[in-house]
Amino acid sequence: MHLVMRRPPLLPVIIGTGFGSGFWPWGPGTAGAVLATAIWLLLHALMQQVPLVLTIVALIVAFTIIGTWATAKLEPFWGEDPSRVVVDEMVGVWIPLLLADGWTTALAALVLFRFFDILKPLGIRQLDRRQGAFWVMADDILAGIYAALALAAGLLLYHLIAS
């Protein structure tokens, strides 16, 4: 891939880097996921469960669309699937956060998402190897789905044992 040697446009940088969290030097993907979890925690403090879930679904859809656009704009400057682009981690962690009901389940959602995102089992690695802005988003969406399934299983097991 031929990289452009000038400064990338500002709006894709803001979106793609998760409002700058992707510039964190030690684990930018984790920084983006932590930021998205913090956003969820703030919204959780301000909203009832149903509006919260609807808001997170809207964020997932909106950030998948604008994140794909931002990634496509940034790849000519930063290369294929640049580590500074963390909007995909934000979208991915919001998926299991749909099941969270407080800070402990939010933390579990974050940990499970990062587990699947880093290890890339069960087809995630195959999506990660594909080229293009959509595929940058797709592997994290799948990691988020697996994290949500694992969280749901854990919550079900907890409720079965607790009752």
PDB file of N, CA, C and O in Angstrom, residues 1 60-75 79-82 85 87-89 91-92 95 123-124 126-143 145:
ATOM      1  N   MET A   1       0.842  -1.174   0.000  1.00  0.00           N
ATOM      2  CA  MET A   1       0.000   0.000   0.000  1.00  0.00           C
ATOM      3  C   MET A   1       0.888   1.239   0.000  1.00  0.00           C
ATOM      4  O   MET A   1       1.835   1.339   0.762  1.00  0.00           O
ATOM      5  N   ILE A  60     -23.808   1.936  18.360  1.00  0.00           N
ATOM      6  CA  ILE A  60     -23.192   0.832  17.613  1.00  0.00           C
ATOM      7  C   ILE A  60     -23.403   1.028  16.109  1.00  0.00           C
ATOM      8  O   ILE A  60     -22.461   0.933  15.322  1.00  0.00           O
ATOM      9  N   VAL A  61     -24.627   1.309  15.718  1.00  0.00           N
ATOM     10  CA  VAL A  61     -24.939   1.488  14.289  1.00  0.00           C
ATOM     11  C   VAL A  61     -24.215   2.719  13.741  1.00  0.00           C
ATOM     12  O   VAL A  61     -23.533   2.646  12.703  1.00  0.00           O
ATOM     13  N   ALA A  62     -24.333   3.844  14.437  1.00  0.00           N
ATOM     14  CA  ALA A  62     -23.740   5.094  13.951  1.00  0.00           C
ATOM     15  C   ALA A  62     -22.222   4.997  13.871  1.00  0.00           C
ATOM     16  O   ALA A  62     -21.618   5.382  12.855  1.00  0.00           O
ATOM     17  N   PHE A  63     -21.590   4.466  14.923  1.00  0.00           N
ATOM     18  CA  PHE A  63     -20.132   4.400  14.923  1.00  0.00           C
ATOM     19  C   PHE A  63     -19.603   3.313  13.997  1.00  0.00           C
ATOM     20  O   PHE A  63     -18.459   3.406  13.541  1.00  0.00           O
ATOM     21  N   THR A  64     -20.393   2.293  13.699  1.00  0.00           N
ATOM     22  CA  THR A  64     -19.970   1.323  12.687  1.00  0.00           C
ATOM     23  C   THR A  64     -19.906   2.012  11.323  1.00  0.00           C
ATOM     24  O   THR A  64     -18.935   1.836  10.571  1.00  0.00           O
ATOM     25  N   ILE A  65     -20.903   2.815  11.021  1.00  0.00           N
ATOM     26  CA  ILE A  65     -20.949   3.514   9.734  1.00  0.00           C
ATOM     27  C   ILE A  65     -19.855   4.572   9.652  1.00  0.00           C
ATOM     28  O   ILE A  65     -19.040   4.578   8.715  1.00  0.00           O
ATOM     29  N   ILE A  66     -19.805   5.480  10.647  1.00  0.00           N
ATOM     30  CA  ILE A  66     -18.806   6.562  10.562  1.00  0.00           C
ATOM     31  C   ILE A  66     -17.403   6.041  10.849  1.00  0.00           C
ATOM     32  O   ILE A  66     -16.423   6.597  10.345  1.00  0.00           O
ATOM     33  N   GLY A  67     -17.301   4.953  11.615  1.00  0.00           N
ATOM     34  CA  GLY A  67     -15.997   4.348  11.858  1.00  0.00           C
ATOM     35  C   GLY A  67     -15.422   3.708  10.604  1.00  0.00           C
ATOM     36  O   GLY A  67     -14.220   3.796  10.346  1.00  0.00           O
ATOM     37  N   THR A  68     -16.273   3.076   9.823  1.00  0.00           N
ATOM     38  CA  THR A  68     -15.834   2.506   8.545  1.00  0.00           C
ATOM     39  C   THR A  68     -15.372   3.616   7.613  1.00  0.00           C
ATOM     40  O   THR A  68     -14.314   3.512   6.971  1.00  0.00           O
ATOM     41  N   TRP A  69     -16.142   4.708   7.560  1.00  0.00           N
ATOM     42  CA  TRP A  69     -15.764   5.864   6.738  1.00  0.00           C
ATOM     43  C   TRP A  69     -14.426   6.448   7.197  1.00  0.00           C
ATOM     44  O   TRP A  69     -13.524   6.685   6.374  1.00  0.00           O
ATOM     45  N   ALA A  70     -14.280   6.662   8.526  1.00  0.00           N
ATOM     46  CA  ALA A  70     -13.052   7.259   9.054  1.00  0.00           C
ATOM     47  C   ALA A  70     -11.848   6.367   8.782  1.00  0.00           C
ATOM     48  O   ALA A  70     -10.775   6.853   8.391  1.00  0.00           O
ATOM     49  N   THR A  71     -12.010   5.062   8.974  1.00  0.00           N
ATOM     50  CA  THR A  71     -10.921   4.121   8.728  1.00  0.00           C
ATOM     51  C   THR A  71     -10.498   4.158   7.261  1.00  0.00           C
ATOM     52  O   THR A  71      -9.304   4.172   6.957  1.00  0.00           O
ATOM     53  N   ALA A  72     -11.460   4.195   6.359  1.00  0.00           N
ATOM     54  CA  ALA A  72     -11.150   4.272   4.921  1.00  0.00           C
ATOM     55  C   ALA A  72     -10.375   5.551   4.601  1.00  0.00           C
ATOM     56  O   ALA A  72      -9.479   5.545   3.749  1.00  0.00           O
ATOM     57  N   LYS A  73     -10.712   6.638   5.273  1.00  0.00           N
ATOM     58  CA  LYS A  73     -10.000   7.905   5.053  1.00  0.00           C
ATOM     59  C   LYS A  73      -8.590   7.880   5.636  1.00  0.00           C
ATOM     60  O   LYS A  73      -7.694   8.545   5.124  1.00  0.00           O
ATOM     61  N   LEU A  74      -8.381   7.135   6.727  1.00  0.00           N
ATOM     62  CA  LEU A  74      -7.086   7.129   7.413  1.00  0.00           C
ATOM     63  C   LEU A  74      -6.098   6.106   6.870  1.00  0.00           C
ATOM     64  O   LEU A  74      -4.887   6.308   6.976  1.00  0.00           O
ATOM     65  N   GLU A  75      -6.584   5.013   6.304  1.00  0.00           N
ATOM     66  CA  GLU A  75      -5.676   3.965   5.823  1.00  0.00           C
ATOM     67  C   GLU A  75      -4.655   4.457   4.794  1.00  0.00           C
ATOM     68  O   GLU A  75      -3.509   4.019   4.836  1.00  0.00           O
ATOM     69  N   GLY A  79      -1.733   3.335   6.853  1.00  0.00           N
ATOM     70  CA  GLY A  79      -1.595   1.930   6.486  1.00  0.00           C
ATOM     71  C   GLY A  79      -2.828   1.121   6.832  1.00  0.00           C
ATOM     72  O   GLY A  79      -3.791   1.620   7.408  1.00  0.00           O
ATOM     73  N   GLU A  80      -2.771  -0.151   6.463  1.00  0.00           N
ATOM     74  CA  GLU A  80      -3.892  -1.080   6.661  1.00  0.00           C
ATOM     75  C   GLU A  80      -4.095  -1.375   8.140  1.00  0.00           C
ATOM     76  O   GLU A  80      -3.154  -1.709   8.845  1.00  0.00           O
ATOM     77  N   ASP A  81      -5.313  -1.236   8.624  1.00  0.00           N
ATOM     78  CA  ASP A  81      -5.710  -1.523  10.009  1.00  0.00           C
ATOM     79  C   ASP A  81      -4.730  -0.917  11.015  1.00  0.00           C
ATOM     80  O   ASP A  81      -4.115  -1.616  11.824  1.00  0.00           O
ATOM     81  N   PRO A  82      -4.583   0.409  11.010  1.00  0.00           N
ATOM     82  CA  PRO A  82      -3.612   1.052  11.908  1.00  0.00           C
ATOM     83  C   PRO A  82      -4.014   0.913  13.375  1.00  0.00           C
ATOM     84  O   PRO A  82      -5.198   0.977  13.718  1.00  0.00           O
ATOM     85  N   VAL A  85      -6.291   3.467  15.113  1.00  0.00           N
ATOM     86  CA  VAL A  85      -7.737   3.445  14.855  1.00  0.00           C
ATOM     87  C   VAL A  85      -8.369   2.478  15.852  1.00  0.00           C
ATOM     88  O   VAL A  85      -8.151   1.269  15.792  1.00  0.00           O
ATOM     89  N   VAL A  87     -11.849   3.037  16.923  1.00  0.00           N
ATOM     90  CA  VAL A  87     -13.315   3.134  16.878  1.00  0.00           C
ATOM     91  C   VAL A  87     -13.927   1.739  16.771  1.00  0.00           C
ATOM     92  O   VAL A  87     -15.020   1.497  17.281  1.00  0.00           O
ATOM     93  N   ASP A  88     -13.202   0.807  16.179  1.00  0.00           N
ATOM     94  CA  ASP A  88     -13.685  -0.573  16.076  1.00  0.00           C
ATOM     95  C   ASP A  88     -13.768  -1.230  17.456  1.00  0.00           C
ATOM     96  O   ASP A  88     -14.714  -1.972  17.738  1.00  0.00           O
ATOM     97  N   GLU A  89     -12.802  -0.940  18.336  1.00  0.00           N
ATOM     98  CA  GLU A  89     -12.866  -1.465  19.703  1.00  0.00           C
ATOM     99  C   GLU A  89     -14.024  -0.835  20.473  1.00  0.00           C
ATOM    100  O   GLU A  89     -14.665  -1.497  21.294  1.00  0.00           O
ATOM    101  N   VAL A  91     -16.934   0.176  19.214  1.00  0.00           N
ATOM    102  CA  VAL A  91     -18.151  -0.506  18.745  1.00  0.00           C
ATOM    103  C   VAL A  91     -18.204  -1.920  19.314  1.00  0.00           C
ATOM    104  O   VAL A  91     -19.247  -2.363  19.810  1.00  0.00           O
ATOM    105  N   GLY A  92     -17.085  -2.623  19.271  1.00  0.00           N
ATOM    106  CA  GLY A  92     -17.060  -4.002  19.737  1.00  0.00           C
ATOM    107  C   GLY A  92     -17.427  -4.147  21.201  1.00  0.00           C
ATOM    108  O   GLY A  92     -18.211  -5.035  21.559  1.00  0.00           O
ATOM    109  N   ILE A  95     -21.183  -3.867  22.305  1.00  0.00           N
ATOM    110  CA  ILE A  95     -22.087  -5.002  22.073  1.00  0.00           C
ATOM    111  C   ILE A  95     -22.334  -5.788  23.364  1.00  0.00           C
ATOM    112  O   ILE A  95     -23.494  -5.955  23.761  1.00  0.00           O
ATOM    113  N   GLY A 123     -12.981 -17.665  14.152  1.00  0.00           N
ATOM    114  CA  GLY A 123     -13.261 -16.907  12.930  1.00  0.00           C
ATOM    115  C   GLY A 123     -12.909 -15.434  12.994  1.00  0.00           C
ATOM    116  O   GLY A 123     -12.917 -14.753  11.964  1.00  0.00           O
ATOM    117  N   ILE A 124     -12.590 -14.927  14.177  1.00  0.00           N
ATOM    118  CA  ILE A 124     -12.251 -13.502  14.289  1.00  0.00           C
ATOM    119  C   ILE A 124     -10.955 -13.212  13.532  1.00  0.00           C
ATOM    120  O   ILE A 124     -10.852 -12.220  12.819  1.00  0.00           O
ATOM    121  N   GLN A 126      -9.770 -14.698  10.944  1.00  0.00           N
ATOM    122  CA  GLN A 126     -10.001 -14.711   9.499  1.00  0.00           C
ATOM    123  C   GLN A 126     -10.566 -13.372   9.038  1.00  0.00           C
ATOM    124  O   GLN A 126     -10.195 -12.875   7.974  1.00  0.00           O
ATOM    125  N   LEU A 127     -11.470 -12.789   9.819  1.00  0.00           N
ATOM    126  CA  LEU A 127     -11.991 -11.459   9.471  1.00  0.00           C
ATOM    127  C   LEU A 127     -10.901 -10.410   9.579  1.00  0.00           C
ATOM    128  O   LEU A 127     -10.820  -9.494   8.754  1.00  0.00           O
ATOM    129  N   ASP A 128     -10.041 -10.528  10.597  1.00  0.00           N
ATOM    130  CA  ASP A 128      -8.965  -9.569  10.830  1.00  0.00           C
ATOM    131  C   ASP A 128      -7.959  -9.554   9.675  1.00  0.00           C
ATOM    132  O   ASP A 128      -7.352  -8.515   9.392  1.00  0.00           O
ATOM    133  N   ARG A 129      -7.798 -10.676   9.011  1.00  0.00           N
ATOM    134  CA  ARG A 129      -6.829 -10.774   7.901  1.00  0.00           C
ATOM    135  C   ARG A 129      -7.343 -10.157   6.605  1.00  0.00           C
ATOM    136  O   ARG A 129      -6.567  -9.919   5.686  1.00  0.00           O
ATOM    137  N   ARG A 130      -8.645  -9.901   6.527  1.00  0.00           N
ATOM    138  CA  ARG A 130      -9.209  -9.315   5.310  1.00  0.00           C
ATOM    139  C   ARG A 130      -8.857  -7.843   5.248  1.00  0.00           C
ATOM    140  O   ARG A 130      -8.681  -7.197   6.278  1.00  0.00           O
ATOM    141  N   GLN A 131      -8.758  -7.326   4.050  1.00  0.00           N
ATOM    142  CA  GLN A 131      -8.353  -5.935   3.872  1.00  0.00           C
ATOM    143  C   GLN A 131      -9.550  -5.049   3.593  1.00  0.00           C
ATOM    144  O   GLN A 131     -10.512  -5.473   2.964  1.00  0.00           O
ATOM    145  N   GLY A 132      -9.459  -3.834   4.067  1.00  0.00           N
ATOM    146  CA  GLY A 132     -10.504  -2.854   3.840  1.00  0.00           C
ATOM    147  C   GLY A 132     -11.099  -2.362   5.142  1.00  0.00           C
ATOM    148  O   GLY A 132     -11.080  -3.051   6.174  1.00  0.00           O
ATOM    149  N   ALA A 133     -11.633  -1.166   5.108  1.00  0.00           N
ATOM    150  CA  ALA A 133     -12.140  -0.500   6.310  1.00  0.00           C
ATOM    151  C   ALA A 133     -13.270  -1.279   6.973  1.00  0.00           C
ATOM    152  O   ALA A 133     -13.335  -1.348   8.204  1.00  0.00           O
ATOM    153  N   PHE A 134     -14.168  -1.873   6.188  1.00  0.00           N
ATOM    154  CA  PHE A 134     -15.268  -2.634   6.792  1.00  0.00           C
ATOM    155  C   PHE A 134     -14.740  -3.787   7.637  1.00  0.00           C
ATOM    156  O   PHE A 134     -15.258  -4.066   8.716  1.00  0.00           O
ATOM    157  N   TRP A 135     -13.701  -4.459   7.169  1.00  0.00           N
ATOM    158  CA  TRP A 135     -13.172  -5.631   7.865  1.00  0.00           C
ATOM    159  C   TRP A 135     -12.431  -5.235   9.134  1.00  0.00           C
ATOM    160  O   TRP A 135     -12.368  -6.034  10.079  1.00  0.00           O
ATOM    161  N   VAL A 136     -11.901  -4.006   9.169  1.00  0.00           N
ATOM    162  CA  VAL A 136     -11.317  -3.497  10.413  1.00  0.00           C
ATOM    163  C   VAL A 136     -12.389  -3.478  11.496  1.00  0.00           C
ATOM    164  O   VAL A 136     -12.143  -3.854  12.644  1.00  0.00           O
ATOM    165  N   MET A 137     -13.600  -3.069  11.119  1.00  0.00           N
ATOM    166  CA  MET A 137     -14.717  -3.021  12.059  1.00  0.00           C
ATOM    167  C   MET A 137     -15.271  -4.420  12.334  1.00  0.00           C
ATOM    168  O   MET A 137     -15.639  -4.746  13.465  1.00  0.00           O
ATOM    169  N   ALA A 138     -15.341  -5.264  11.305  1.00  0.00           N
ATOM    170  CA  ALA A 138     -16.053  -6.548  11.394  1.00  0.00           C
ATOM    171  C   ALA A 138     -15.452  -7.494  12.420  1.00  0.00           C
ATOM    172  O   ALA A 138     -16.197  -8.169  13.149  1.00  0.00           O
ATOM    173  N   ASP A 139     -14.131  -7.580  12.513  1.00  0.00           N
ATOM    174  CA  ASP A 139     -13.550  -8.531  13.467  1.00  0.00           C
ATOM    175  C   ASP A 139     -13.867  -8.127  14.910  1.00  0.00           C
ATOM    176  O   ASP A 139     -14.098  -8.983  15.762  1.00  0.00           O
ATOM    177  N   ASP A 140     -13.941  -6.829  15.169  1.00  0.00           N
ATOM    178  CA  ASP A 140     -14.279  -6.379  16.526  1.00  0.00           C
ATOM    179  C   ASP A 140     -15.772  -6.547  16.821  1.00  0.00           C
ATOM    180  O   ASP A 140     -16.150  -6.788  17.973  1.00  0.00           O
ATOM    181  N   ILE A 141     -16.592  -6.423  15.804  1.00  0.00           N
ATOM    182  CA  ILE A 141     -18.019  -6.690  15.981  1.00  0.00           C
ATOM    183  C   ILE A 141     -18.217  -8.161  16.342  1.00  0.00           C
ATOM    184  O   ILE A 141     -18.968  -8.482  17.272  1.00  0.00           O
ATOM    185  N   LEU A 142     -17.519  -9.064  15.656  1.00  0.00           N
ATOM    186  CA  LEU A 142     -17.629 -10.484  15.980  1.00  0.00           C
ATOM    187  C   LEU A 142     -17.079 -10.765  17.380  1.00  0.00           C
ATOM    188  O   LEU A 142     -17.680 -11.533  18.146  1.00  0.00           O
ATOM    189  N   ALA A 143     -15.955 -10.131  17.744  1.00  0.00           N
ATOM    190  CA  ALA A 143     -15.423 -10.294  19.109  1.00  0.00           C
ATOM    191  C   ALA A 143     -16.447  -9.803  20.133  1.00  0.00           C
ATOM    192  O   ALA A 143     -16.624 -10.425  21.187  1.00  0.00           O
ATOM    193  N   ILE A 145     -19.734  -9.796  19.730  1.00  0.00           N
ATOM    194  CA  ILE A 145     -20.824 -10.778  19.769  1.00  0.00           C
ATOM    195  C   ILE A 145     -20.433 -11.971  20.636  1.00  0.00           C
ATOM    196  O   ILE A 145     -21.214 -12.423  21.484  1.00  0.00           O
TER     197      ILE A 145
END
